[in-house]
Amino acid sequence: MRHIPAVRRHRLGDELRRLRRSAGLTSGETARLLGWHQSKVSRIETGVSRVKDTDLAGLLDALRIGDPRLRTLLGALAGTAGDGPGWWQAYGGVIPPGYRDFISLESQASAARTLETSVVPGLLQTPGYARAVTRAALEGLPAATVDALVDVRLARQEVLRTATPLELHAVLDEAVLRREVGGRAVMREQLRRLAELARLPHVQLRVLPFTAGGYAGLTGPFVVFSFPHITDLDLVVLDHLTNSLYLERKEDLEAYRAAFDTTQAHALSSEDSLDLIAGIGDGA
């Protein structure tokens, strides 16, 4: 996201063109309001040029776009939101730019569909589990760095507690529930937390049992983000140890949406998933 792909520049340009036309302005009129050449507006709207955060802010002011959520989302689309005033900026020395961009997008998403094959999703982790996962994944980190990364993980969970919370659809491989990350006590607490969060109206948690056999997402976890205001802006994120890969092509989106839907169809119902979680927790 720091080196924004061309496809996202094109999507941003399409949205800015739509907003300009809704405001009843021509590209020439918009350029005059900003003191730009008309060619600059055209290059932005066609995705030829990247747009600086100051230019984007000025353009949105000229178009009278006051919705802060939409402005932040457009900033994320332009690759400028990572430089904004989000809480994650306080951890700039600890988390890399790619992670900050991911958090920015997550904070603006209206829904997320996530498949996890190995660990509990970050938005559902307890402090003890988050600490154990961080230590296991990134060995040798100083204690202060581990503490900061855990704080970031827990702060991200605020998206589930806002007035308009993120709608989360999660499918977990049964292996996620049975792998004792951090030891038995940590795992018991984590399973209790999963059961609590699964009862929230905006959280749907399904477990894919071992008996389901092979499935479409077996090769690795992924997240599909959906956003308000802008159509056709779904984004697939493949999380790796040191970075994240963003997929935006229409065929990739269709493939991952289909993989999630198929996997969810083979998962246990929400009620049966809760029963399985409780059963494993009782034995932990």
Tab-separated table of C-alpha atoms in Angstrom:
chain	number	residue	atom	x	y	z
A	1	MET	CA	0.000	0.000	0.000
A	2	ARG	CA	2.899	2.406	0.483
A	3	HIS	CA	3.713	1.971	-3.211
A	4	ILE	CA	0.101	2.135	-4.257
A	5	PRO	CA	-0.762	-0.209	-7.150
A	6	ALA	CA	-2.054	1.349	-10.347
A	7	VAL	CA	-5.425	-0.345	-9.962
A	8	ARG	CA	-6.067	1.563	-6.730
A	9	ARG	CA	-5.093	4.868	-8.360
A	10	HIS	CA	-7.643	4.129	-11.066
A	11	ARG	CA	-10.333	3.342	-8.501
A	12	LEU	CA	-9.529	6.505	-6.590
A	13	GLY	CA	-9.700	8.498	-9.814
A	14	ASP	CA	-13.072	7.001	-10.713
A	15	GLU	CA	-14.449	7.915	-7.287
A	16	LEU	CA	-13.068	11.452	-7.397
A	17	ARG	CA	-14.566	11.945	-10.875
A	18	ARG	CA	-17.951	10.745	-9.573
A	19	LEU	CA	-17.765	13.116	-6.611
A	20	ARG	CA	-16.780	16.019	-8.876
A	21	ARG	CA	-19.701	15.409	-11.193
A	22	SER	CA	-22.047	15.109	-8.200
A	23	ALA	CA	-20.797	18.519	-7.091
A	24	GLY	CA	-21.750	19.906	-10.520
A	25	LEU	CA	-18.193	20.885	-11.440
A	26	THR	CA	-16.166	20.363	-14.596
A	27	SER	CA	-12.521	19.365	-14.366
A	28	GLY	CA	-11.583	22.863	-15.526
A	29	GLU	CA	-13.689	24.529	-12.830
A	30	THR	CA	-12.198	22.270	-10.187
A	31	ALA	CA	-8.688	23.089	-11.353
A	32	ARG	CA	-9.396	26.822	-11.169
A	33	LEU	CA	-10.700	26.498	-7.604
A	34	LEU	CA	-7.441	24.857	-6.609
A	35	GLY	CA	-5.090	26.946	-8.716
A	36	TRP	CA	-4.060	23.861	-10.708
A	37	HIS	CA	-3.745	23.140	-14.373
A	38	GLN	CA	-6.691	21.156	-15.709
A	39	SER	CA	-4.246	18.438	-16.773
A	40	LYS	CA	-3.430	17.761	-13.115
A	41	VAL	CA	-7.067	17.003	-12.308
A	42	SER	CA	-7.263	14.796	-15.406
A	43	ARG	CA	-4.117	12.864	-14.460
A	44	ILE	CA	-5.496	12.193	-10.982
A	45	GLU	CA	-8.914	11.135	-12.270
A	46	THR	CA	-7.418	8.784	-14.852
A	47	GLY	CA	-5.031	7.213	-12.349
A	48	VAL	CA	-1.952	8.383	-14.219
A	49	SER	CA	-0.585	10.371	-11.265
A	50	ARG	CA	-0.432	9.635	-7.578
A	51	VAL	CA	-2.040	12.273	-5.383
A	52	LYS	CA	-0.283	13.798	-2.379
A	53	ASP	CA	-2.160	13.957	0.905
A	54	THR	CA	-2.229	17.777	0.818
A	55	ASP	CA	-3.561	17.753	-2.760
A	56	LEU	CA	-6.216	15.182	-1.877
A	57	ALA	CA	-7.337	17.236	1.122
A	58	GLY	CA	-7.588	20.355	-1.028
A	59	LEU	CA	-9.487	18.523	-3.747
A	60	LEU	CA	-12.000	17.118	-1.260
A	61	ASP	CA	-12.445	20.585	0.251
A	62	ALA	CA	-13.138	21.982	-3.218
A	63	LEU	CA	-15.729	19.251	-3.770
A	64	ARG	CA	-17.240	20.010	-0.338
A	65	ILE	CA	-16.729	16.473	0.953
A	66	GLY	CA	-17.045	16.870	4.714
A	67	ASP	CA	-17.731	13.273	5.780
A	68	PRO	CA	-14.609	12.394	7.848
A	69	ARG	CA	-15.099	8.657	7.312
A	70	LEU	CA	-15.227	9.069	3.538
A	71	ARG	CA	-12.231	11.409	3.569
A	72	THR	CA	-10.176	8.943	5.591
A	73	LEU	CA	-11.221	6.068	3.367
A	74	LEU	CA	-10.196	7.971	0.253
A	75	GLY	CA	-6.893	8.722	1.982
A	76	ALA	CA	-6.386	5.015	2.587
A	77	LEU	CA	-7.192	4.346	-1.059
A	78	ALA	CA	-4.648	6.965	-2.101
A	79	GLY	CA	-2.026	5.531	0.216
A	80	THR	CA	-1.939	8.692	2.332
A	81	ALA	CA	-3.984	7.543	5.335
A	82	GLY	CA	-0.931	5.970	6.913
A	83	ASP	CA	0.392	9.517	7.415
A	84	GLY	CA	-2.758	10.715	9.173
A	85	PRO	CA	-3.554	11.146	12.861
A	86	GLY	CA	-4.672	7.564	13.566
A	87	TRP	CA	-3.831	6.121	16.992
A	88	TRP	CA	-1.416	3.687	15.337
A	89	GLN	CA	0.960	6.549	14.482
A	90	ALA	CA	2.108	6.481	18.108
A	91	TYR	CA	3.650	3.092	17.346
A	92	GLY	CA	5.480	4.246	14.211
A	93	GLY	CA	8.820	3.076	15.576
A	94	VAL	CA	7.521	-0.427	16.254
A	95	ILE	CA	5.175	-1.382	13.439
A	96	PRO	CA	6.226	-1.182	9.773
A	97	PRO	CA	4.408	1.035	7.232
A	98	GLY	CA	2.623	-1.959	5.695
A	99	TYR	CA	1.073	-2.871	9.044
A	100	ARG	CA	0.024	0.738	9.639
A	101	ASP	CA	-1.685	0.746	6.257
A	102	PHE	CA	-3.457	-2.511	7.119
A	103	ILE	CA	-4.716	-1.054	10.416
A	104	SER	CA	-5.885	2.096	8.633
A	105	LEU	CA	-7.891	0.051	6.143
A	106	GLU	CA	-9.264	-2.208	8.884
A	107	SER	CA	-10.396	0.828	10.880
A	108	GLN	CA	-12.383	2.129	7.890
A	109	ALA	CA	-13.847	-1.167	6.683
A	110	SER	CA	-17.522	-1.889	7.206
A	111	ALA	CA	-17.113	-5.675	7.038
A	112	ALA	CA	-14.420	-8.327	7.057
A	113	ARG	CA	-14.539	-11.970	6.058
A	114	THR	CA	-11.589	-13.882	7.461
A	115	LEU	CA	-10.432	-17.477	7.205
A	116	GLU	CA	-7.830	-18.588	9.744
A	117	THR	CA	-6.055	-21.922	9.573
A	118	SER	CA	-3.498	-21.679	12.403
A	119	VAL	CA	-4.191	-18.924	14.937
A	120	VAL	CA	-7.101	-16.982	16.372
A	121	PRO	CA	-7.739	-13.782	14.340
A	122	GLY	CA	-6.090	-10.743	15.872
A	123	LEU	CA	-9.426	-9.012	16.478
A	124	LEU	CA	-10.517	-11.896	18.707
A	125	GLN	CA	-7.320	-12.544	20.680
A	126	THR	CA	-6.893	-12.184	24.432
A	127	PRO	CA	-3.821	-10.349	25.787
A	128	GLY	CA	-2.218	-13.623	26.889
A	129	TYR	CA	-2.792	-15.291	23.538
A	130	ALA	CA	-1.584	-12.214	21.612
A	131	ARG	CA	1.614	-12.167	23.665
A	132	ALA	CA	2.262	-15.857	23.097
A	133	VAL	CA	1.657	-15.576	19.344
A	134	THR	CA	3.937	-12.547	19.055
A	135	ARG	CA	6.766	-14.230	20.942
A	136	ALA	CA	6.438	-17.406	18.886
A	137	ALA	CA	6.275	-15.632	15.513
A	138	LEU	CA	9.026	-13.099	16.171
A	139	GLU	CA	11.585	-14.715	18.446
A	140	GLY	CA	14.216	-12.611	20.173
A	141	LEU	CA	12.257	-9.370	20.372
A	142	PRO	CA	12.924	-7.126	23.371
A	143	ALA	CA	10.210	-7.282	26.019
A	144	ALA	CA	9.261	-3.644	25.407
A	145	THR	CA	8.709	-4.322	21.705
A	146	VAL	CA	6.556	-7.348	22.471
A	147	ASP	CA	4.496	-5.222	24.879
A	148	ALA	CA	3.997	-2.550	22.210
A	149	LEU	CA	2.944	-5.081	19.564
A	150	VAL	CA	0.438	-6.617	21.981
A	151	ASP	CA	-0.921	-3.139	22.757
A	152	VAL	CA	-1.403	-2.554	19.022
A	153	ARG	CA	-3.211	-5.873	18.635
A	154	LEU	CA	-5.598	-5.032	21.473
A	155	ALA	CA	-6.163	-1.465	20.267
A	156	ARG	CA	-7.203	-2.803	16.855
A	157	GLN	CA	-10.081	-4.616	18.553
A	158	GLU	CA	-11.779	-1.288	19.188
A	159	VAL	CA	-13.365	-1.627	15.713
A	160	LEU	CA	-15.680	-4.234	17.261
A	161	ARG	CA	-16.798	-1.860	20.002
A	162	THR	CA	-17.613	1.357	18.150
A	163	ALA	CA	-21.096	2.777	17.582
A	164	THR	CA	-20.963	1.324	14.056
A	165	PRO	CA	-18.799	-1.744	14.619
A	166	LEU	CA	-17.028	-3.788	12.000
A	167	GLU	CA	-19.183	-6.680	10.803
A	168	LEU	CA	-16.912	-9.685	11.239
A	169	HIS	CA	-17.466	-13.078	9.611
A	170	ALA	CA	-14.795	-15.540	10.745
A	171	VAL	CA	-14.250	-19.163	9.813
A	172	LEU	CA	-11.687	-20.981	11.955
A	173	ASP	CA	-10.111	-24.313	11.191
A	174	GLU	CA	-10.600	-26.681	14.131
A	175	ALA	CA	-6.803	-26.759	14.450
A	176	VAL	CA	-6.945	-23.134	15.651
A	177	LEU	CA	-8.955	-24.243	18.689
A	178	ARG	CA	-6.841	-27.263	19.533
A	179	ARG	CA	-3.347	-25.784	19.227
A	180	GLU	CA	-2.261	-24.815	22.756
A	181	VAL	CA	-0.732	-21.410	22.122
A	182	GLY	CA	0.769	-20.107	25.354
A	183	GLY	CA	-0.208	-23.148	27.389
A	184	ARG	CA	-3.423	-24.602	28.721
A	185	ALA	CA	-4.488	-21.661	30.914
A	186	VAL	CA	-3.987	-19.124	28.120
A	187	MET	CA	-5.892	-21.331	25.702
A	188	ARG	CA	-8.773	-21.864	28.107
A	189	GLU	CA	-9.156	-18.094	28.510
A	190	GLN	CA	-8.956	-17.612	24.749
A	191	LEU	CA	-11.700	-20.133	24.073
A	192	ARG	CA	-13.932	-18.402	26.605
A	193	ARG	CA	-13.302	-15.099	24.847
A	194	LEU	CA	-14.225	-16.605	21.485
A	195	ALA	CA	-17.516	-17.836	22.916
A	196	GLU	CA	-18.278	-14.377	24.332
A	197	LEU	CA	-17.465	-12.506	21.143
A	198	ALA	CA	-19.369	-14.978	18.969
A	199	ARG	CA	-22.567	-13.902	20.731
A	200	LEU	CA	-22.208	-10.295	19.576
A	201	PRO	CA	-24.755	-9.421	16.866
A	202	HIS	CA	-22.055	-8.184	14.477
A	203	VAL	CA	-19.743	-11.185	14.893
A	204	GLN	CA	-20.380	-14.477	13.151
A	205	LEU	CA	-17.988	-17.253	14.125
A	206	ARG	CA	-18.012	-20.624	12.408
A	207	VAL	CA	-15.672	-23.578	12.902
A	208	LEU	CA	-14.577	-25.848	10.081
A	209	PRO	CA	-14.211	-29.296	11.696
A	210	PHE	CA	-11.510	-31.809	10.834
A	211	THR	CA	-14.245	-34.029	9.435
A	212	ALA	CA	-14.835	-31.502	6.635
A	213	GLY	CA	-11.643	-32.743	4.973
A	214	GLY	CA	-9.841	-30.562	2.435
A	215	TYR	CA	-11.206	-27.126	1.606
A	216	ALA	CA	-10.569	-24.135	-0.628
A	217	GLY	CA	-8.612	-22.077	1.900
A	218	LEU	CA	-6.416	-24.870	3.184
A	219	THR	CA	-3.305	-23.293	1.665
A	220	GLY	CA	-3.424	-20.288	3.985
A	221	PRO	CA	-5.435	-17.615	5.802
A	222	PHE	CA	-6.859	-14.494	4.184
A	223	VAL	CA	-9.094	-11.506	4.878
A	224	VAL	CA	-11.583	-9.853	2.514
A	225	PHE	CA	-12.355	-6.257	3.498
A	226	SER	CA	-15.460	-4.385	2.332
A	227	PHE	CA	-15.900	-0.629	2.659
A	228	PRO	CA	-18.782	1.838	2.892
A	229	HIS	CA	-19.473	4.635	0.412
A	230	ILE	CA	-17.321	3.323	-2.436
A	231	THR	CA	-18.602	0.499	-4.593
A	232	ASP	CA	-16.419	-2.333	-5.845
A	233	LEU	CA	-13.660	-1.593	-3.347
A	234	ASP	CA	-13.301	-5.030	-1.749
A	235	LEU	CA	-9.723	-5.925	-0.948
A	236	VAL	CA	-8.069	-9.279	-0.198
A	237	VAL	CA	-5.184	-9.347	2.270
A	238	LEU	CA	-2.782	-12.261	2.539
A	239	ASP	CA	-0.771	-11.906	5.738
A	240	HIS	CA	2.855	-13.023	5.800
A	241	LEU	CA	5.407	-13.027	8.597
A	242	THR	CA	7.009	-9.693	7.686
A	243	ASN	CA	4.569	-8.133	5.226
A	244	SER	CA	1.097	-8.306	3.705
A	245	LEU	CA	0.055	-8.872	0.103
A	246	TYR	CA	-2.942	-6.946	-1.241
A	247	LEU	CA	-5.022	-8.422	-4.066
A	248	GLU	CA	-7.453	-6.205	-5.936
A	249	ARG	CA	-7.979	-7.676	-9.399
A	250	LYS	CA	-11.579	-8.618	-10.087
A	251	GLU	CA	-10.684	-12.258	-10.740
A	252	ASP	CA	-8.737	-12.492	-7.469
A	253	LEU	CA	-11.603	-10.981	-5.499
A	254	GLU	CA	-14.084	-13.378	-7.067
A	255	ALA	CA	-11.837	-16.353	-6.307
A	256	TYR	CA	-11.386	-15.451	-2.641
A	257	ARG	CA	-15.027	-14.540	-2.119
A	258	ALA	CA	-15.980	-17.924	-3.572
A	259	ALA	CA	-13.372	-19.681	-1.405
A	260	PHE	CA	-14.771	-18.044	1.716
A	261	ASP	CA	-18.382	-18.827	0.816
A	262	THR	CA	-17.547	-22.456	0.049
A	263	THR	CA	-15.569	-22.882	3.256
A	264	GLN	CA	-18.299	-21.258	5.310
A	265	ALA	CA	-20.876	-23.572	3.734
A	266	HIS	CA	-18.878	-26.598	4.932
A	267	ALA	CA	-18.364	-25.183	8.434
A	268	LEU	CA	-20.499	-25.962	11.463
A	269	SER	CA	-23.447	-23.710	12.228
A	270	SER	CA	-22.884	-20.876	14.677
A	271	GLU	CA	-24.608	-22.846	17.433
A	272	ASP	CA	-22.676	-26.053	16.775
A	273	SER	CA	-19.455	-24.047	16.573
A	274	LEU	CA	-20.129	-22.628	20.046
A	275	ASP	CA	-20.771	-26.127	21.350
A	276	LEU	CA	-17.461	-27.337	19.920
A	277	ILE	CA	-15.586	-24.369	21.388
A	278	ALA	CA	-17.158	-25.018	24.782
A	279	GLY	CA	-16.337	-28.725	24.594
A	280	ILE	CA	-12.689	-28.104	23.744
A	281	GLY	CA	-12.522	-25.451	26.456
A	282	ASP	CA	-13.838	-27.836	29.076
A	283	GLY	CA	-11.029	-30.232	28.251
A	284	ALA	CA	-8.313	-27.581	28.087
